[in-house]
Short mmCIF file of C-alpha atoms and ligand atoms in Angstrom, two decimals:
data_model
loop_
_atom_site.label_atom_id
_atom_site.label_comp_id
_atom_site.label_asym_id
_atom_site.label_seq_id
_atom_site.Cartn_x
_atom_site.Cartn_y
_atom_site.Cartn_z
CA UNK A 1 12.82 17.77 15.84
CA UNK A 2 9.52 18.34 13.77
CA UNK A 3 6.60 15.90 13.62
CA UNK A 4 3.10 16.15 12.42
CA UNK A 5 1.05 15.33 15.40
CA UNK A 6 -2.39 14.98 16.31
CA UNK A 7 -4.16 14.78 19.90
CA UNK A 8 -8.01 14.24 19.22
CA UNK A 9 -9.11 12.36 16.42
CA UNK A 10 -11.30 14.39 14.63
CA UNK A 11 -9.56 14.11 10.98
CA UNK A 12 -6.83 15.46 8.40
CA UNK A 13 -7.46 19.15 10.31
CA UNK A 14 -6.79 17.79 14.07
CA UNK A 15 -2.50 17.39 12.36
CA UNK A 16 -0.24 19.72 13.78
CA UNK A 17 3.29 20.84 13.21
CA UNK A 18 5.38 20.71 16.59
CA UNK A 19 9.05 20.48 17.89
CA UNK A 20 9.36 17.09 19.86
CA UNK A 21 12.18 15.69 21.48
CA UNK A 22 14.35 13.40 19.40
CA UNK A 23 13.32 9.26 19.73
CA UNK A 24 15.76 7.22 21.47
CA UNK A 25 15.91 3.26 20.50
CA UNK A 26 15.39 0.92 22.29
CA UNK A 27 16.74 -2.72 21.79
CA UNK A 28 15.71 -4.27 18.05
CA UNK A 29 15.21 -0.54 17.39
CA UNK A 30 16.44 1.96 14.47
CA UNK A 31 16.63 5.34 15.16
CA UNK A 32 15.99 7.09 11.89
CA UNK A 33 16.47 10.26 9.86
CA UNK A 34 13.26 10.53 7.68
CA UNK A 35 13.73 11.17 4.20
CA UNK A 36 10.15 10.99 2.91
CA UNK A 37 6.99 9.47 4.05
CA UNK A 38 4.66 7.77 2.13
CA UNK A 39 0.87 8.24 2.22
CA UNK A 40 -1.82 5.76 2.56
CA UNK A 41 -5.22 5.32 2.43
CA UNK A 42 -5.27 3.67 5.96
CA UNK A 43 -3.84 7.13 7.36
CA UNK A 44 -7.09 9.14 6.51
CA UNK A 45 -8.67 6.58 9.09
CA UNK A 46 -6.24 6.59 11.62
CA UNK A 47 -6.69 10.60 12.14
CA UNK A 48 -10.75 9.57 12.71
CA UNK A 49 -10.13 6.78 14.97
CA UNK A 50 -11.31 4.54 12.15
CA UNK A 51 -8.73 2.06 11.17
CA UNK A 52 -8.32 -1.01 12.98
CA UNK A 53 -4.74 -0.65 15.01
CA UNK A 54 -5.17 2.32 17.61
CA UNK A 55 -2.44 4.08 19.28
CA UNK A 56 -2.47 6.20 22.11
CA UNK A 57 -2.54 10.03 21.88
CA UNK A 58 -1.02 12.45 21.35
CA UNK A 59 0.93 10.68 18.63
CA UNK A 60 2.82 11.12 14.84
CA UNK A 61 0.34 8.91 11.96
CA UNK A 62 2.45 7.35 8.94
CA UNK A 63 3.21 4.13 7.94
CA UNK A 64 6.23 3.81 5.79
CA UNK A 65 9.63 5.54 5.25
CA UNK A 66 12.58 5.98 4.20
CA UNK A 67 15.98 7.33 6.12
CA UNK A 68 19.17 7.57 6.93
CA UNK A 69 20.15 5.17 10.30
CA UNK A 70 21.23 7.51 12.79
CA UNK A 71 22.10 5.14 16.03
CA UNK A 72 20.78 1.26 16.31
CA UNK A 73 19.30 0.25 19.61
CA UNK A 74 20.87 -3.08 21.17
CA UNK A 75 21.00 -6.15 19.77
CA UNK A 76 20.53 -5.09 16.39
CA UNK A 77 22.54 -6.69 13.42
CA UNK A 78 22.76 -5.70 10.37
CA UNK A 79 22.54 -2.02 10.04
CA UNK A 80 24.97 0.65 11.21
CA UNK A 81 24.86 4.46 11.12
CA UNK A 82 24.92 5.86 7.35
CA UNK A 83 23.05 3.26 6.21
CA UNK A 84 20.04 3.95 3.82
CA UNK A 85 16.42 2.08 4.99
CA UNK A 86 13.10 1.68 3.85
CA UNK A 87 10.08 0.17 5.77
CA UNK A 88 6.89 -0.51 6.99
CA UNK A 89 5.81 1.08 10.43
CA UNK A 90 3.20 1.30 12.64
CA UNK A 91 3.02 5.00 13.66
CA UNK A 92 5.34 7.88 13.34
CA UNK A 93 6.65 8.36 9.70
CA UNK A 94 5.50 12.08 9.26
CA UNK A 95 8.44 13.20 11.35
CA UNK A 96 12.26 14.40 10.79
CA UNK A 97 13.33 11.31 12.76
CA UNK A 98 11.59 7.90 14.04
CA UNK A 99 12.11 4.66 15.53
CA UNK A 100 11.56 1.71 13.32
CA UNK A 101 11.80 -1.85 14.49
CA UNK A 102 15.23 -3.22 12.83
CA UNK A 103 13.00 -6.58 12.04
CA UNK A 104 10.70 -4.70 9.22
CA UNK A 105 13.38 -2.06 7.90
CA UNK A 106 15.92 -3.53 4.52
CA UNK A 107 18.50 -1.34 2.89
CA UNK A 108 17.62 0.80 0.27
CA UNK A 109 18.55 -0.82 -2.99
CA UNK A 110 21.73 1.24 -4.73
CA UNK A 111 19.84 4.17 -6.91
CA UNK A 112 16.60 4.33 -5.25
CA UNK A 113 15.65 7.97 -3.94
CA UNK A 114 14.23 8.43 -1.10
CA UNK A 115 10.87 9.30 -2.58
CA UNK A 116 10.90 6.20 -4.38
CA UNK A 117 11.65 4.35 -1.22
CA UNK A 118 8.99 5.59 0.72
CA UNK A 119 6.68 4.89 -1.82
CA UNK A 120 7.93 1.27 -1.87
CA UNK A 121 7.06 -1.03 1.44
CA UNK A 122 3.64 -0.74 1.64
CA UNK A 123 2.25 -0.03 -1.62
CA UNK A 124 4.20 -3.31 -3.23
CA UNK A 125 4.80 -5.26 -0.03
CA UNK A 126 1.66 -5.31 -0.29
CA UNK A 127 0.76 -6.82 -3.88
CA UNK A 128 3.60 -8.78 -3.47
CA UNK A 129 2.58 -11.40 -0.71
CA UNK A 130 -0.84 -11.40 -1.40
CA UNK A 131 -0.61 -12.37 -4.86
CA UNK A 132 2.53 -14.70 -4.61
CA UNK A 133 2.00 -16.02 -0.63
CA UNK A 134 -1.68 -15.14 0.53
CA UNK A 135 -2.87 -16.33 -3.39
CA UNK A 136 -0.57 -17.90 -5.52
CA UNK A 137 -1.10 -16.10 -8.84
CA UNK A 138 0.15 -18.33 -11.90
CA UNK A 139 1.37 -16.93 -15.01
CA UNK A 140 -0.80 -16.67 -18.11
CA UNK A 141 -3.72 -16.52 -15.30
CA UNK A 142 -5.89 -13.63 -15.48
CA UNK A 143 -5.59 -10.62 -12.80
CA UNK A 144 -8.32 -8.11 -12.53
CA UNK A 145 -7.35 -4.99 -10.31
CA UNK A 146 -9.65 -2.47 -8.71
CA UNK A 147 -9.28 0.97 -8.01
CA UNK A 148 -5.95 0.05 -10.47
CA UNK A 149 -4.36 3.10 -10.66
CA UNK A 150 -4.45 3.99 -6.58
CA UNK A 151 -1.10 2.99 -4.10
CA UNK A 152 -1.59 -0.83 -4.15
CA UNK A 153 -4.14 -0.83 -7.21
CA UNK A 154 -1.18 0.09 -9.47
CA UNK A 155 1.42 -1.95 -7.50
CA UNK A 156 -0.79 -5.01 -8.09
CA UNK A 157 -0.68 -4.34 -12.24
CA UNK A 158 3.04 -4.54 -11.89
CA UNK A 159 2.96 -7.71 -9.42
CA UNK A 160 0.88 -9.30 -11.86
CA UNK A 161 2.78 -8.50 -14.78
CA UNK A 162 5.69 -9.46 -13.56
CA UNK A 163 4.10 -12.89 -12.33
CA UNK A 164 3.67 -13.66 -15.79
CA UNK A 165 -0.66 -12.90 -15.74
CA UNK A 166 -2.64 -11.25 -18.02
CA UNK A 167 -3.73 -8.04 -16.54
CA UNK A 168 -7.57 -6.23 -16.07
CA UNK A 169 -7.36 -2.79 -14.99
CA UNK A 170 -10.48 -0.87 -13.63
CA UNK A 171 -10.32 2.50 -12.75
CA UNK A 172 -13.06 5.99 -12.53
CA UNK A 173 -11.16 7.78 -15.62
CA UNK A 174 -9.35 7.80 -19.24
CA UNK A 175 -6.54 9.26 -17.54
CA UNK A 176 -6.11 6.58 -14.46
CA UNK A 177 -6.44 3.91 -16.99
CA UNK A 178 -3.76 5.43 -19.23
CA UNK A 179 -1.57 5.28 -15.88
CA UNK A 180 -2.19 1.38 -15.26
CA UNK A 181 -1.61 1.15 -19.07
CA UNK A 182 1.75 2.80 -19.00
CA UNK A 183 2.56 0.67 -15.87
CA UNK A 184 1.76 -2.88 -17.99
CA UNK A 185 -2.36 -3.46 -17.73
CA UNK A 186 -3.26 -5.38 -20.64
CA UNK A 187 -6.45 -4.64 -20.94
CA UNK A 188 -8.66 -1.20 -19.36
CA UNK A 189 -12.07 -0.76 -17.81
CA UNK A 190 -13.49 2.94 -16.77
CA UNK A 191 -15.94 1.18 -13.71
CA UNK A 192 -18.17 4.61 -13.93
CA UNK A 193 -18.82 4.23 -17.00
CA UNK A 194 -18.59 0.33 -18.31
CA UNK A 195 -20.27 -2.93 -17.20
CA UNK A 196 -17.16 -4.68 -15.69
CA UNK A 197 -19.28 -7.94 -16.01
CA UNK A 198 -20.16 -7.42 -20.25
CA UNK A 199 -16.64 -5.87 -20.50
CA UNK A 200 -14.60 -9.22 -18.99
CA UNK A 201 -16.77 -11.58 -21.03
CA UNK A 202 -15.10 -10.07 -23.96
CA UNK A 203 -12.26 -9.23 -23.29
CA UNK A 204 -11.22 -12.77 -21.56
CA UNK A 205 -14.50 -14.58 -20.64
CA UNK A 206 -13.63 -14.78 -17.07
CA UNK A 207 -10.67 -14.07 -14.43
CA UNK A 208 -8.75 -16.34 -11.96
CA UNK A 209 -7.89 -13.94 -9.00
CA UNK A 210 -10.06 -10.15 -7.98
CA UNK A 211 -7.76 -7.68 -6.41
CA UNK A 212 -9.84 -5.36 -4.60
CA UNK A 213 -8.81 -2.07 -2.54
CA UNK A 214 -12.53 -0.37 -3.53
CA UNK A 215 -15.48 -2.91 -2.07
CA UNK A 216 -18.53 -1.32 -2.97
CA UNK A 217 -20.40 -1.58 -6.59
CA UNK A 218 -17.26 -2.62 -8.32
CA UNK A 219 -16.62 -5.88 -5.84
CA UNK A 220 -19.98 -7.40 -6.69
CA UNK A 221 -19.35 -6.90 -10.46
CA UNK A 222 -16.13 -8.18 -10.29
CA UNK A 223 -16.80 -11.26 -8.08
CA UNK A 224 -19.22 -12.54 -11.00
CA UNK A 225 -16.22 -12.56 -13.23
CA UNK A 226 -14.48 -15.07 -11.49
CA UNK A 227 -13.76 -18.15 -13.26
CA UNK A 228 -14.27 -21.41 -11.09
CA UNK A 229 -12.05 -21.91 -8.37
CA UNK A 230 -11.05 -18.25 -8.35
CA UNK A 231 -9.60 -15.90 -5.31
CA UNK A 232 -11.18 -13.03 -4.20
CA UNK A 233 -8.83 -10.95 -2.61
CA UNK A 234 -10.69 -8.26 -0.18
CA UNK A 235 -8.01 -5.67 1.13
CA UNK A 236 -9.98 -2.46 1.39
CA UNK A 237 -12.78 -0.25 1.15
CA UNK A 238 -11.79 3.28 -0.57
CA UNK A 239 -15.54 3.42 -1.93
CA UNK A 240 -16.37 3.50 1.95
CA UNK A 241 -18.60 0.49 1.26
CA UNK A 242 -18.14 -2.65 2.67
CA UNK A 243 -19.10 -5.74 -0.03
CA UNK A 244 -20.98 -8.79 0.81
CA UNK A 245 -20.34 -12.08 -0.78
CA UNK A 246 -23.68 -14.46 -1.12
CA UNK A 247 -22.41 -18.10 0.46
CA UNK A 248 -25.05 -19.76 -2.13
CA UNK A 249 -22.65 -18.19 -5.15
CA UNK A 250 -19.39 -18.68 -3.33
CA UNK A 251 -20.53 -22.78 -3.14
CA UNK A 252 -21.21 -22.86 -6.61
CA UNK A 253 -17.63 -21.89 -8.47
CA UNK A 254 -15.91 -22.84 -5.48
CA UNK A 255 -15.13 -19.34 -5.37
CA UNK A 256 -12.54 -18.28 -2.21
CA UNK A 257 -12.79 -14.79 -0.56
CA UNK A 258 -9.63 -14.02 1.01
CA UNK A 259 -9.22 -11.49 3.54
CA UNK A 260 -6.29 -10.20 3.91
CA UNK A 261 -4.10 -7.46 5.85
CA UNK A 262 -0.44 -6.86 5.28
CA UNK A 263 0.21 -5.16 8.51
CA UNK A 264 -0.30 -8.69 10.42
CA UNK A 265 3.10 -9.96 8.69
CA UNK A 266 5.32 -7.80 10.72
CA UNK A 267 4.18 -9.33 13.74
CA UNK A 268 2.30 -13.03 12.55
CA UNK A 269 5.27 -13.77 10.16
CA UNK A 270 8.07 -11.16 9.91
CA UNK A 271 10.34 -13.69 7.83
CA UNK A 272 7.34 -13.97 4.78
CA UNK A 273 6.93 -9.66 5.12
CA UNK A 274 11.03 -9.61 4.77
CA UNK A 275 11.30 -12.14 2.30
CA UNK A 276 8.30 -9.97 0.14
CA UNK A 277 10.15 -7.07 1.13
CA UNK A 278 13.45 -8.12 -0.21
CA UNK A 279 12.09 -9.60 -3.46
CA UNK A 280 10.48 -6.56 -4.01
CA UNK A 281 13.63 -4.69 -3.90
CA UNK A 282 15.11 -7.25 -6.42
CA UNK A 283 12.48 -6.74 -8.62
CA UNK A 284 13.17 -3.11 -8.14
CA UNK A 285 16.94 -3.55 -9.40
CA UNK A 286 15.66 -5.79 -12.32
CA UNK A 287 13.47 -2.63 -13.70
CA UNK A 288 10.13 -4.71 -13.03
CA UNK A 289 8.69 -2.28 -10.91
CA UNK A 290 8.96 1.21 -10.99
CA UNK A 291 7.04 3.38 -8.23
CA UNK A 292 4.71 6.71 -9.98
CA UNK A 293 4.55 9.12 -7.62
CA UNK A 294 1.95 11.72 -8.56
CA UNK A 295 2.47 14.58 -5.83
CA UNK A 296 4.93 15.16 -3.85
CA UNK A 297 4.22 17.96 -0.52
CA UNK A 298 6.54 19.10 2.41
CA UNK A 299 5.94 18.12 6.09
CA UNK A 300 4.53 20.75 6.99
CA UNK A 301 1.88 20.19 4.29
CA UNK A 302 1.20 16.66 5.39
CA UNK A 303 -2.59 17.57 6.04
CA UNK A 304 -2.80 17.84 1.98
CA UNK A 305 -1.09 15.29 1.22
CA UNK A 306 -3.66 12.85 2.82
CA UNK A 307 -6.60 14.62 1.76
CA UNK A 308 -5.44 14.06 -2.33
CA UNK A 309 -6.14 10.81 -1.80
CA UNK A 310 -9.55 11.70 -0.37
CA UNK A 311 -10.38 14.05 -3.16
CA UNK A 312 -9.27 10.66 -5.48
CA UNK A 313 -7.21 13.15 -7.40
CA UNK A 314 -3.70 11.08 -6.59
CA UNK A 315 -2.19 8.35 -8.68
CA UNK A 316 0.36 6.00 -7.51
CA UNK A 317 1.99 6.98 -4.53
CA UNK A 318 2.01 10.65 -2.40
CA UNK A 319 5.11 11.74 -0.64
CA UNK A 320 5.96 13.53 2.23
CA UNK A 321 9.11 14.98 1.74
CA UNK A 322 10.84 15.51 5.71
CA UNK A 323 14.18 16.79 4.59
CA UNK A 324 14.83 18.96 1.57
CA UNK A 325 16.18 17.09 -1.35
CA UNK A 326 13.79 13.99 -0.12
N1 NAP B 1 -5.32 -4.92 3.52
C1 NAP B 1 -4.11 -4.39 3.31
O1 NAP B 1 -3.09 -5.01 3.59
C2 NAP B 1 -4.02 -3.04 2.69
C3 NAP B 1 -2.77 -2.45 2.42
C4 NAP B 1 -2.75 -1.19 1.81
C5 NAP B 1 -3.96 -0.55 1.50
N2 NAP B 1 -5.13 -1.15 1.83
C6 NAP B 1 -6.44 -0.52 1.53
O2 NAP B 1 -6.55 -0.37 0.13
C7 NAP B 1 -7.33 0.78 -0.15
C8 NAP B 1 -6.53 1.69 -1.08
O3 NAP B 1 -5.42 2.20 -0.36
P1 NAP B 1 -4.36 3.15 -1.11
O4 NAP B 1 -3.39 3.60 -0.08
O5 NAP B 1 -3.89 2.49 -2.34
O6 NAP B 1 -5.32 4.40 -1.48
P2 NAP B 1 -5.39 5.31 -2.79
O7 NAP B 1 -4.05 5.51 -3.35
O8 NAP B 1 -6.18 6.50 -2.40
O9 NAP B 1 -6.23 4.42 -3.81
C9 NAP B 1 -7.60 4.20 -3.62
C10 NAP B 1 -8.26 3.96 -4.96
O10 NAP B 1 -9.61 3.64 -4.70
C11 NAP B 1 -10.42 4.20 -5.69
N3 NAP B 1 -11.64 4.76 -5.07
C12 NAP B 1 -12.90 4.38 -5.34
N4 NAP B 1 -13.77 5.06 -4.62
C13 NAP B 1 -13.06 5.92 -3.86
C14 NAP B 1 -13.42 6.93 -2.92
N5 NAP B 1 -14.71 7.15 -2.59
N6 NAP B 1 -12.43 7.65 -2.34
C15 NAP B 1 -11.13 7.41 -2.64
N7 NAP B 1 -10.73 6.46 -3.55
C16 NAP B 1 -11.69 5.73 -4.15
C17 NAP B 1 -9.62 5.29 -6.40
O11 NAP B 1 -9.55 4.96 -7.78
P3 NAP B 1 -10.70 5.34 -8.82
O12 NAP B 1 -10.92 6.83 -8.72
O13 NAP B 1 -10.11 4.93 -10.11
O14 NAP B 1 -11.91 4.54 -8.42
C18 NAP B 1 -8.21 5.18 -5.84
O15 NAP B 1 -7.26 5.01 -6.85
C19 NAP B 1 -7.70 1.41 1.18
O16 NAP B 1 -8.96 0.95 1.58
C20 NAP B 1 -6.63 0.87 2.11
O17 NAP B 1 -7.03 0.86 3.45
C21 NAP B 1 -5.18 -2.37 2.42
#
């Protein structure tokens, strides 16, 4: 079979295209056709040896797809051959076929593509539990989203739409904030070119909960918009700067800064990451969320398809489509 690999981890160029034995599963295991991959900011750091789970080279990067089951490993229940999945991984999504642990993967929901799929687990899964399990987002509470038209920026305008909150976008352009519009985002903030601070005071006075994929210049002026006893939710850098939070301000709103990393779930709590997941596919047969994919490249083109999101030209998702008519 095909799979991007890479065995030194000096970036996007270090990807190769090579034939590799098929997987073979072992017990709790799916052995999957890839449909499509999607893309995420976290795989631009795994090809530098910069995000935070490492895996041994030589190796296949991606973190979510979604296939057709090809043979289950023992002791699976559940899924059979034929049957179409979507899920989080680890490793090894930008391949034709890949192992996925049975405990992450949930059927497709009935008219989902397979693009749409693999633009699903990650992106929303994510949104989903940290606004409804790791913060508990109320409806008519204000939402303010960073970096709002990204993967999980624009998942997180759904989420909180669809929570019942009044939603803040903030994003570097008219034409990302016409995205998050389109996708529900109540109100719209360019962050190169407005005070987030002056802006919020108007618009609301204040919010309850920061959802922040950015850090950088944008955290700090959003953390001063928090109304007291608001959540801070810190879940990435994309600015490539790391925010600090002064204790002395935290103390005085009773502000809480939440960290918080998806990925744990599979392994910390698998039954809250399946329960987001299959809400989220609920929510996906209800019409409240609906997945914008803004590019769309073939494997062999996987080393572009992670460096759109570099350039910051992608909205929404990117795809890797593995088989034709993915
Ligand atoms: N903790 C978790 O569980 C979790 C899960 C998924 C993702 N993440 C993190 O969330 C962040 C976003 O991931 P993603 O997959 O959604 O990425 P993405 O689609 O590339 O979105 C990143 C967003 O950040 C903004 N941004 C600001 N400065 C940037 C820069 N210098 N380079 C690139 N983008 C920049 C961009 O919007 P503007 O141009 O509008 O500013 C862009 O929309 C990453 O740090 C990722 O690691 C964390």
């Amino acid at each position: 079979m095909r799979a991007m690999r890479i065995h030194e981890l000096t970036g996007i160029d270090a990807l190769r295209l090579e034939e590799v034995p098929p997987p073979t599963p072992g017990p709790g295991e799916l052995h999957v056709a890839i449909h499509a991959a999607g893309v995420n900011f976290a795989d631009t750091l795994v090809v530098k040896g910069q995000y935070q789970h490492k895996a041994e080279l030589p190796f296949t990067p991606g973190m979510e797809a979604a296939g057709k089951v090809l043979t289950v490993g023992d002791g699976v229940t559940g899924f059979a051959p034929g049957d179409r999945v979507l899920a989080p991984m680890r490793i090894g999504a930008y391949a034709e076929e890949a192992l996925i642990d049975a405990r992450h993967a949930v059927h497709m929901p009935d008219g989902m593509d397979y693009a749409a799929g693999a633009a699903f687990p990650i992106a929303y899964g994510t949104s989903h539990l940290a606004l409804t399990h790791r913060t508990k987002l109320q409806a008519g509470q204000v939402l303010l989203v960073l970096g709002a038209s990204g993967g999980v920026g624009l998942t997180a305008v759904e989420v909180g739409k669809a929570l019942g909150a009044t939603v803040i976008a903030c994003a570097s352009s008219a034409d990302k904030l016409a995205i998050a519009e389109a996708h529900g985002a109540d109100h719209l903030i360019n962050y190169l070119t407005e005070d987030i601070r002056a802006r919020v005071k108007d618009l609301t006075g204040g919010v309850d909960t920061v959802y922040d994929p950015v850090g950088g210049d944008a955290a700090s002026a959003a953390l001063r918009c928090l109304n007291y006893e608001g959540n801070f939710i810190t879940l990435g850098f994309a600015s490539g700067t790391v925010p600090q939070f002064a204790a002395n301000y935290l103390l005085v709103k009773n502000i809480s800064v939440v960290g918080y990393s998806f990925s744990t779930y599979r392994f910390e709590q698998p039954e809250t990451m399946r329960h987001t997941l299959d809400e989220i596919c609920r929510w996906y047969m209800d019409g409240k969320l609906k997945p914008h994919i803004s590019y769309t490249f073939p494997l062999e083109e996987t080393p572009a398809a992670l460096q759109a999101l570099v350039d910051r030209k992608s909205t929404g998702k990117v795809i890797v489509a593995v088989r034709e008519g993915g």
